[in-house]
Amino acid sequence: MTATLGAATDSAGAPTPPSSAPSGPVLGVGGWLRWGWRTLTSMRTALLLLLLLAVVAVPGSVLPQRSSAPDEVATWIEDHGRLGELVDRLGGFNVYSSPWFAAVYLLLFTSLIGCVVPRTRVHWNALRSQPPATPRRLERLPVHRSFTVEQPPEQVLQSARGVLRGFRVQAYDRSLSAEKGYAKESANLLFHVALLLLLVTVAVGQLVGYTANKVVVEGGSFVNADGQYDSIRHGARFDGADLDPFKVTLDRLGVRYQEDGPRLGEPRSFDARVTWNDEDATGTASVAPNHPLEVDGTKVFLTGNGYAPVFRVTDSTGAVVYEGPQPFLPRDSNMTSLGAVKAPSAAGGGLAFSGFFLPTAAVDDVVGPHSTYPDLVEPKVFLNAYRGSEDGRKAGSVFTLDTDGLERIEDGDQPWLAQLGVGESAELPDGLGTIELVDVIRFANFQVSDTTGNGPTLAAAVLALVGLMGSLLLRRRRVWVRATAGEDGRTVVEVAGLGKGDADGLVTEVDRIADELRTPAASPPDTDRPTGQERT
């Protein structure tokens, strides 16, 4: 029995393990930190983080956000129950201010800085350097052309300088080395620097800016002040005392819907006629989606609309305890709207009503009450009634009623239900009071935001686009021209090129140079000796 040559064996002939197994170098803390930094600052990581930032921003466009539509957020949570609460805890309704979005944002920022700084240094050194020396064997390059001419080598090289327009040219022994396309790397760096500026301007805008929302009924108004808004979101450096003082009044909200055809009921136009005034001027304006009102650098957007039924509520003493419009929140394309009316000062501990409003009401035995058209054709409101008032210690919504602790009012053994058209009223059982639908007007939801950082953000975005287009369209090329005296007294000219990508474009470039260096005195076609990649 023979053992494998060079292997140690025991008495039974089995191989024995080596006394010490080979091991790799130990990185240590410093090594792992260097590895992590190099990985983070690589271009591949930057691109992955940019893609990840786009992915984590998707929920912000799919889910309603508190910064722009707080009422829709409340409705979404109510409709989806525990799922809505889970999404809320995960920051799904505040995507752009969530910790996980900020983490990706900061990692991308750090990665871009780590990419741009060393690349800028390398690019600067490359701009100051000379084109590389001419290779000894030009025929080994991807594109190569060779031909003979009558002119002496010195004259060919002199002509080549004129032919190589747009190139940086360096003379070497009997040859010229030329290169161009450094603008491609410059454009690439411009894109990354602009992307950094874009991140900075967005961050600064979020830090000092604010976004507020206000529901305003026709004839109502609001003032640009911190305490005037239904909700406001602002950065850590925001100071409410710095808000530009102005007032906006909603004079009329015009909404037009498709009246016939297969697209019946689809919205066609929204137009909020407003009057505004600040310390220096007063004016009127039309606010529509994508056409905001701008006052002193602050923009007022129209982001939503709905109906606000006007109610009059009396209690058991006959006193009017509530009178005015109450916005109802739209829930579908036909403007079926939910809402609540609260009269906590009514005798007996308060009265409250909840229900839904239908602009064009229809009732059938299959789906029950529903709206068939979003405009005011046959408006009706359906209400339940409760005794008591909401717990003031809880944060409530004007659109919903928290029935915990409230007593439902019943008519006999059935819950009391009122169906009211405009001008109609209903009495509560046991003389508890009455409720009347006086009128129906519209409301608009305005979003007010500071636009101070929009200018720099737009400039950075334009620079990024310019840099991206330049990095995609420009090509980096190197071309060499060599002219040597041949044995027959003619001059052998070689033209070769090397480039990154765009092989067809490189062939065209080399062919152009070769054609311009040929003269009428050049050798006939059968003496041309192309090598390497042939012309196609």
C-alpha positions as a printed Julia matrix, in Angstrom:
536×3 Matrix{Float64}:
   0.0    0.0     0.0
   1.46   3.33   -0.99
   0.73   6.7     0.55
   0.22   9.87   -1.41
   3.51  11.58   -2.09
   4.21  14.33    0.41
   1.27  13.53    2.75
   1.84  12.52    6.36
   0.18   9.25    7.44
  -0.42   7.49   10.76
   0.31   3.84   11.57
  -2.89   2.75    9.81
  -1.94   4.59    6.67
  -4.56   7.36    7.11
  -3.44  10.92    6.41
  -2.94  13.1     9.45
  -3.95  16.77    9.58
  -1.19  19.33    9.33
   0.15  20.68   12.58
  -1.11  24.21   11.84
  -3.87  25.19    9.41
  -3.28  28.27    7.18
  -5.22  31.37    8.2
  -5.93  34.67    6.52
  -4.88  38.07    7.85
  -6.87  39.49   10.75
  -8.49  42.8     9.74
  -9.08  44.2    13.17
 -11.29  47.17   13.95
  -9.37  49.58   11.73
  -9.44  47.17    8.8
 -13.16  46.63    9.06
 -13.71  50.39    9.26
 -11.61  50.96    6.11
 -13.5   48.17    4.32
 -16.86  49.66    5.34
 -15.85  53.16    4.23
 -14.57  51.94    0.86
 -17.76  49.95    0.32
 -19.98  52.88    1.29
 -18.12  55.36   -0.92
 -18.01  53.17   -4.02
 -20.02  54.28   -7.04
 -21.95  51.0    -7.03
 -23.13  51.66   -3.45
 -24.1   55.23   -4.34
 -26.23  54.0    -7.24
 -27.83  51.32   -5.05
 -28.63  53.91   -2.37
 -30.1   56.23   -5.0
 -32.31  53.38   -6.2
 -33.22  52.53   -2.6
 -34.17  56.16   -1.94
 -36.55  56.02   -4.9
 -38.02  52.76   -3.59
 -38.59  53.97   -0.03
 -40.23  57.11   -1.42
 -42.9   55.01   -3.17
 -45.18  54.78   -0.07
 -45.2   58.58    0.0
 -46.89  58.63   -3.4
 -49.19  55.68   -2.74
 -50.39  56.47    0.78
 -51.89  59.82    1.84
 -49.45  61.97    3.79
 -50.22  64.05    6.87
 -48.27  66.96    5.44
 -50.68  67.35    2.51
 -53.88  65.41    3.3
 -54.4   64.84    7.05
 -58.12  64.18    6.6
 -57.44  61.42    4.07
 -54.96  59.88    6.51
 -57.61  59.77    9.24
 -60.06  58.14    6.82
 -57.47  55.58    5.65
 -56.69  54.57    9.22
 -60.39  54.31   10.07
 -61.14  52.19    6.99
 -58.24  49.76    7.5
 -58.36  49.3    11.26
 -55.29  47.57   12.68
 -53.47  47.71    9.37
 -53.9   51.49    9.33
 -52.56  51.76   12.89
 -49.56  49.58   11.97
 -48.78  51.67    8.89
 -49.04  54.79   11.04
 -46.6   53.42   13.62
 -44.16  52.54   10.85
 -44.28  56.1     9.53
 -46.17  55.31    6.33
 -48.15  58.55    6.56
 -45.03  60.64    7.29
 -42.65  58.98    4.84
 -40.39  61.94    4.14
 -39.79  62.69    7.81
 -39.51  59.07    8.95
 -36.25  57.75   10.5
 -35.79  55.07    7.83
 -36.13  57.59    4.98
 -33.68  59.92    6.75
 -31.23  57.01    7.2
 -31.16  56.25    3.47
 -30.96  59.97    2.73
 -27.91  60.48    4.97
 -26.16  57.33    3.75
 -26.6   58.49    0.16
 -25.27  61.93    1.09
 -22.18  60.42    2.74
 -21.62  57.99   -0.13
 -21.78  60.76   -2.73
 -19.26  62.89   -0.84
 -16.92  59.89   -0.58
 -17.29  59.32   -4.34
 -17.0   62.89   -5.55
 -14.01  64.15   -3.56
 -11.41  61.53   -4.66
 -12.77  61.42   -8.22
 -12.47  65.2    -8.47
  -8.83  65.02   -7.39
  -8.09  62.27   -9.92
  -9.91  64.14  -12.69
  -8.03  67.34  -11.92
  -4.71  65.54  -12.18
  -5.83  63.93  -15.45
  -6.73  67.32  -16.92
  -3.22  68.6   -16.16
  -1.44  65.55  -17.54
  -0.33  64.96  -21.13
  -1.87  62.34  -23.44
  -0.11  58.96  -23.06
   2.78  57.93  -25.25
   2.07  56.18  -28.54
   2.0   52.36  -28.21
   4.67  50.45  -30.11
   2.19  48.1   -31.82
  -0.74  50.21  -33.02
  -2.12  47.29  -35.04
  -3.14  45.59  -31.79
  -5.63  48.31  -30.91
  -9.36  47.74  -31.56
  -9.49  50.12  -34.55
  -6.48  50.51  -36.81
  -5.95  51.93  -40.31
  -2.72  51.91  -42.35
  -1.97  53.5   -45.73
   0.82  55.25  -47.62
   1.14  58.8   -48.9
   3.68  60.8   -50.86
   4.23  63.56  -48.29
   7.17  63.29  -45.9
   6.45  62.2   -42.29
   6.93  65.72  -40.89
   4.33  67.17  -43.25
   1.86  64.35  -42.45
   2.18  64.98  -38.73
   1.76  68.71  -39.28
  -1.43  68.04  -41.26
  -2.6   65.64  -38.56
  -2.56  68.44  -35.98
  -5.21  70.25  -38.02
  -7.21  67.08  -38.57
  -7.28  66.3   -34.84
  -9.5   69.25  -34.07
 -11.14  69.06  -30.66
  -8.36  66.77  -29.32
  -5.57  67.49  -26.89
  -2.42  66.65  -28.86
   1.06  65.71  -27.67
   3.96  65.0   -30.03
   6.15  61.96  -29.52
   8.83  60.34  -31.68
   7.39  60.27  -35.27
   3.85  60.24  -33.89
   1.07  62.25  -32.3
  -0.97  61.16  -29.27
  -4.4   62.79  -28.98
  -7.31  62.42  -26.62
 -10.66  64.05  -25.98
 -13.78  63.45  -23.92
 -12.66  64.75  -20.53
 -15.88  66.75  -20.56
 -17.67  63.41  -20.05
 -16.03  62.95  -16.65
 -16.59  66.65  -15.89
 -20.28  66.22  -16.67
 -20.38  63.08  -14.53
 -18.87  64.97  -11.59
 -21.26  67.86  -12.22
 -24.17  65.42  -11.97
 -22.97  64.07   -8.63
 -22.18  67.52   -7.2
 -25.61  68.76   -8.32
 -27.18  65.72   -6.71
 -25.4   66.62   -3.47
 -26.65  70.21   -3.76
 -30.14  68.88   -4.41
 -30.02  66.82   -1.22
 -28.71  69.81    0.74
 -31.32  72.27   -0.57
 -34.16  69.81    0.09
 -32.83  69.2     3.61
 -32.48  72.93    4.33
 -35.98  73.55    2.97
 -37.35  70.85    5.27
 -35.4   72.26    8.2
 -36.62  75.85    8.0
 -39.82  75.44    5.94
 -43.34  74.44    6.82
 -46.43  72.91    5.29
 -49.87  73.67    6.72
 -53.44  72.7     5.85
 -56.68  74.58    6.31
 -60.29  73.68    5.47
 -62.22  76.8     4.47
 -65.93  77.0     3.62
 -67.25  79.46    1.06
 -67.26  82.9     2.67
 -64.69  81.81    5.26
 -61.09  82.91    5.58
 -57.82  82.15    7.31
 -54.73  84.07    8.36
 -51.17  82.85    7.82
 -50.43  82.26   11.49
 -49.29  79.17   13.38
 -52.47  78.79   15.44
 -54.84  79.29   12.5
 -54.24  76.0    10.7
 -55.93  72.65   11.13
 -52.51  70.99   10.92
 -48.97  72.22   10.39
 -45.7   70.38    9.86
 -42.44  72.25   10.07
 -38.71  71.74   10.48
 -36.64  72.03   13.63
 -35.49  75.56   12.72
 -38.96  76.85   11.91
 -40.07  79.97   13.78
 -43.79  80.74   13.63
 -43.06  84.39   14.39
 -41.38  84.71   10.98
 -44.51  83.83    8.99
 -45.47  86.47    6.44
 -48.77  87.97    7.61
 -51.54  87.7     5.02
 -55.2   86.72    4.87
 -57.04  84.61    2.3
 -60.84  84.56    1.91
 -62.64  81.91   -0.15
 -65.28  83.82   -2.12
 -66.52  80.96   -4.3
 -65.51  77.43   -5.21
 -66.5   76.42   -8.72
 -66.51  72.72   -9.61
 -67.61  71.28  -12.95
 -68.3   67.59  -13.65
 -68.84  65.59  -16.85
 -72.6   65.65  -17.41
 -73.05  62.79  -19.88
 -71.35  59.95  -21.69
 -69.29  57.06  -20.33
 -67.27  59.42  -18.13
 -70.33  60.77  -16.36
 -69.43  62.46  -13.1
 -65.69  62.8   -13.69
 -64.33  66.18  -12.5
 -63.49  68.6   -15.26
 -62.37  71.75  -13.43
 -61.82  73.19   -9.96
 -61.56  76.92   -9.47
 -61.35  78.69   -6.1
 -61.94  82.43   -6.36
 -60.16  84.05   -3.44
 -59.44  87.52   -2.09
 -56.09  88.03   -0.42
 -54.47  90.9     1.39
 -51.23  91.51    3.21
 -49.62  94.55    4.79
 -49.01  96.24    1.45
 -51.61  95.11   -1.06
 -54.99  93.49   -1.71
 -56.09  91.43   -4.69
 -58.17  88.62   -6.1
 -56.96  85.41   -7.68
 -58.09  82.1    -9.06
 -56.52  79.08   -7.36
 -56.66  75.73   -9.14
 -54.68  72.47   -9.0
 -51.11  73.2   -10.19
 -51.91  76.93  -10.23
 -51.28  78.15   -6.67
 -51.61  81.6    -5.21
 -48.24  83.1    -4.22
 -48.08  85.79   -1.57
 -44.71  87.07   -0.31
 -42.93  83.88   -1.34
 -45.53  81.61    0.29
 -47.66  79.42   -1.97
 -51.29  78.49   -1.34
 -52.39  75.31   -3.16
 -55.89  73.97   -3.7
 -55.6   70.3    -2.7
 -59.19  69.19   -2.1
 -62.83  70.14   -1.91
 -66.14  68.88   -0.63
 -69.53  69.85    0.76
 -70.33  71.59    4.01
 -74.04  71.2     4.94
 -75.33  74.12    7.0
 -77.19  72.93   10.14
 -79.27  74.54   12.86
 -79.59  72.57   16.11
 -81.88  73.47   19.03
 -82.0   71.74   22.41
 -84.91  70.84   24.71
 -85.22  74.47   25.83
 -85.57  75.73   22.27
 -82.21  77.48   22.35
 -80.06  77.36   19.2
 -76.94  75.48   20.29
 -75.35  75.05   16.88
 -75.74  76.97   13.63
 -73.34  77.0    10.73
 -71.63  74.94    8.04
 -69.98  71.62    8.88
 -67.55  70.1     6.34
 -68.22  66.44    5.49
 -65.3   64.36    4.22
 -65.75  62.87    0.68
 -65.35  59.1     0.49
 -65.91  58.22   -3.19
 -66.02  59.68   -6.67
 -69.72  60.56   -6.31
 -68.89  62.67   -3.24
 -70.59  60.47   -0.67
 -69.37  62.31    2.42
 -69.11  61.45    6.11
 -69.27  63.94    8.92
 -70.46  64.85   12.39
 -72.28  67.72   14.08
 -71.41  68.41   17.72
 -73.38  70.6    20.13
 -71.77  70.02   23.55
 -73.55  73.03   25.07
 -77.06  71.57   24.51
 -79.19  71.09   27.63
 -78.94  67.66   29.21
 -75.21  67.23   28.65
 -74.93  67.86   24.94
 -76.14  66.54   21.59
 -74.16  65.0    18.75
 -75.02  63.72   15.28
 -73.09  61.56   12.83
 -73.98  60.37    9.36
 -73.39  60.88    5.69
 -74.28  63.43    3.02
 -75.33  62.55   -0.55
 -75.24  65.32   -3.19
 -77.5   63.31   -5.53
 -79.34  60.9    -3.26
 -80.91  57.65   -4.37
 -82.34  54.91   -2.19
 -82.95  51.32   -3.24
 -83.35  47.97   -1.49
 -80.03  46.57   -2.75
 -77.34  49.13   -1.83
 -79.41  51.44    0.37
 -78.85  55.22    0.29
 -76.12  56.25   -2.13
 -75.07  59.1    -4.39
 -75.35  58.7    -8.17
 -73.69  61.98   -9.22
 -71.14  64.23   -7.48
 -72.9   67.56   -8.08
 -75.82  69.0    -6.07
 -78.92  67.58   -7.78
 -80.91  65.97   -4.95
 -78.92  66.67   -1.74
 -79.87  64.74    1.38
 -78.23  64.03    4.71
 -78.79  60.92    6.86
 -78.07  61.29   10.58
 -78.04  59.33   13.83
 -78.23  61.19   17.14
 -76.46  60.82   20.49
 -76.72  62.36   23.93
 -73.61  63.62   25.68
 -70.36  65.02   24.42
 -66.94  63.67   23.45
 -64.16  63.27   25.98
 -62.32  66.58   25.81
 -59.09  64.93   26.9
 -58.85  63.03   23.61
 -57.74  64.6    20.34
 -60.8   64.52   18.1
 -61.53  65.19   14.45
 -64.13  67.58   13.1
 -65.12  64.93   10.56
 -65.75  62.02   12.93
 -67.57  61.39   16.2
 -66.09  59.33   19.02
 -69.16  57.53   20.39
 -67.39  56.13   23.45
 -69.32  57.42   26.46
 -72.22  58.72   24.34
 -75.79  57.44   24.58
 -77.49  56.64   21.29
 -80.92  58.21   20.96
 -83.61  55.72   20.01
 -87.08  56.06   18.59
 -89.02  53.27   20.29
 -86.86  50.16   19.95
 -84.97  51.44   16.86
 -82.11  53.92   16.61
 -83.38  57.37   15.67
 -82.57  58.24   12.02
 -83.21  61.49   10.2
 -83.32  61.92    6.42
 -83.19  65.62    5.58
 -83.3   67.61    2.38
 -82.44  71.31    2.17
 -84.96  73.3     4.26
 -86.22  70.21    6.14
 -85.95  69.57    9.88
 -86.48  66.65   12.24
 -87.47  66.47   15.9
 -85.63  64.31   18.37
 -87.68  61.93   20.58
 -88.81  63.05   24.02
 -88.52  66.72   23.12
 -84.7   66.63   23.19
 -84.46  69.17   20.37
 -84.44  69.55   16.6
 -81.97  69.59   13.73
 -82.48  71.37   10.4
 -80.56  71.24    7.12
 -80.56  74.92    6.22
 -78.34  74.92    3.12
 -75.38  73.2     1.45
 -72.23  75.11    0.51
 -68.79  73.94   -0.58
 -65.47  73.89    1.22
 -61.89  73.87   -0.07
 -58.79  72.37    1.47
 -55.79  74.65    1.08
 -52.17  73.67    1.59
 -49.84  76.52    2.49
 -46.1   76.02    2.16
 -42.95  78.07    2.3
 -41.18  78.08   -1.07
 -37.89  79.71   -0.02
 -35.79  76.7    -0.99
 -37.54  75.99   -4.29
 -35.21  78.21   -6.36
 -31.93  76.56   -5.28
 -33.58  73.12   -5.5
 -34.7   73.78   -9.07
 -31.22  75.09  -10.02
 -29.59  71.95   -8.56
 -32.05  69.73  -10.43
 -31.29  71.51  -13.74
 -27.54  71.15  -13.16
 -28.01  67.45  -12.4
 -29.94  67.02  -15.66
 -27.24  68.85  -17.64
 -24.53  66.7   -16.05
 -26.45  63.51  -16.69
 -27.03  64.35  -20.36
 -23.36  65.22  -20.8
 -22.17  62.0   -19.17
 -24.48  59.98  -21.42
 -23.86  61.75  -24.74
 -20.16  62.62  -24.6
 -17.52  60.01  -25.47
 -13.93  59.69  -24.33
 -11.5   58.71  -27.09
  -7.78  58.33  -27.65
  -6.29  58.46  -31.15
  -2.7   57.98  -32.32
  -1.17  58.95  -35.65
   2.26  57.61  -36.63
   4.13  58.54  -39.81
   7.29  56.67  -40.77
   9.37  56.54  -43.94
   8.82  53.36  -45.96
  11.35  51.37  -47.9
   9.99  52.6   -51.22
  10.38  56.26  -50.23
   6.71  56.72  -49.46
   5.39  57.51  -45.96
   3.52  54.82  -44.05
   0.73  56.38  -41.99
  -0.99  54.52  -39.15
  -4.13  55.78  -37.41
  -5.45  53.85  -34.4
  -8.09  54.54  -31.79
  -9.21  53.39  -28.38
 -12.46  54.32  -26.62
 -14.88  53.33  -23.92
 -18.05  51.95  -25.51
 -19.59  53.26  -28.73
 -17.4   51.11  -31.0
 -19.23  52.25  -34.13
 -18.58  55.88  -33.25
 -14.89  55.16  -32.72
 -14.64  53.49  -36.15
 -16.26  56.53  -37.75
 -13.84  58.86  -35.93
 -10.75  56.92  -36.98
 -12.01  56.64  -40.58
 -12.6   60.39  -40.71
  -9.05  61.13  -39.58
  -7.59  58.59  -42.0
  -9.61  59.95  -44.95
  -8.55  63.53  -44.25
  -4.88  62.54  -44.07
  -5.05  60.88  -47.46
  -4.18  63.14  -50.38
  -4.8   62.84  -54.12
  -1.22  61.6   -54.35
  -1.93  58.69  -52.02
  -1.44  55.15  -53.18
  -4.25  53.45  -55.1
  -6.82  51.44  -53.07
  -5.06  48.12  -53.66
  -2.01  49.32  -51.7
  -4.04  50.19  -48.54
  -3.31  47.78  -45.75
  -6.09  47.97  -43.12
  -5.5   45.78  -40.08
  -7.35  45.14  -36.86
 -11.03  46.04  -37.04
 -12.08  46.57  -40.66
 -14.41  49.29  -41.8
 -18.05  48.15  -41.86
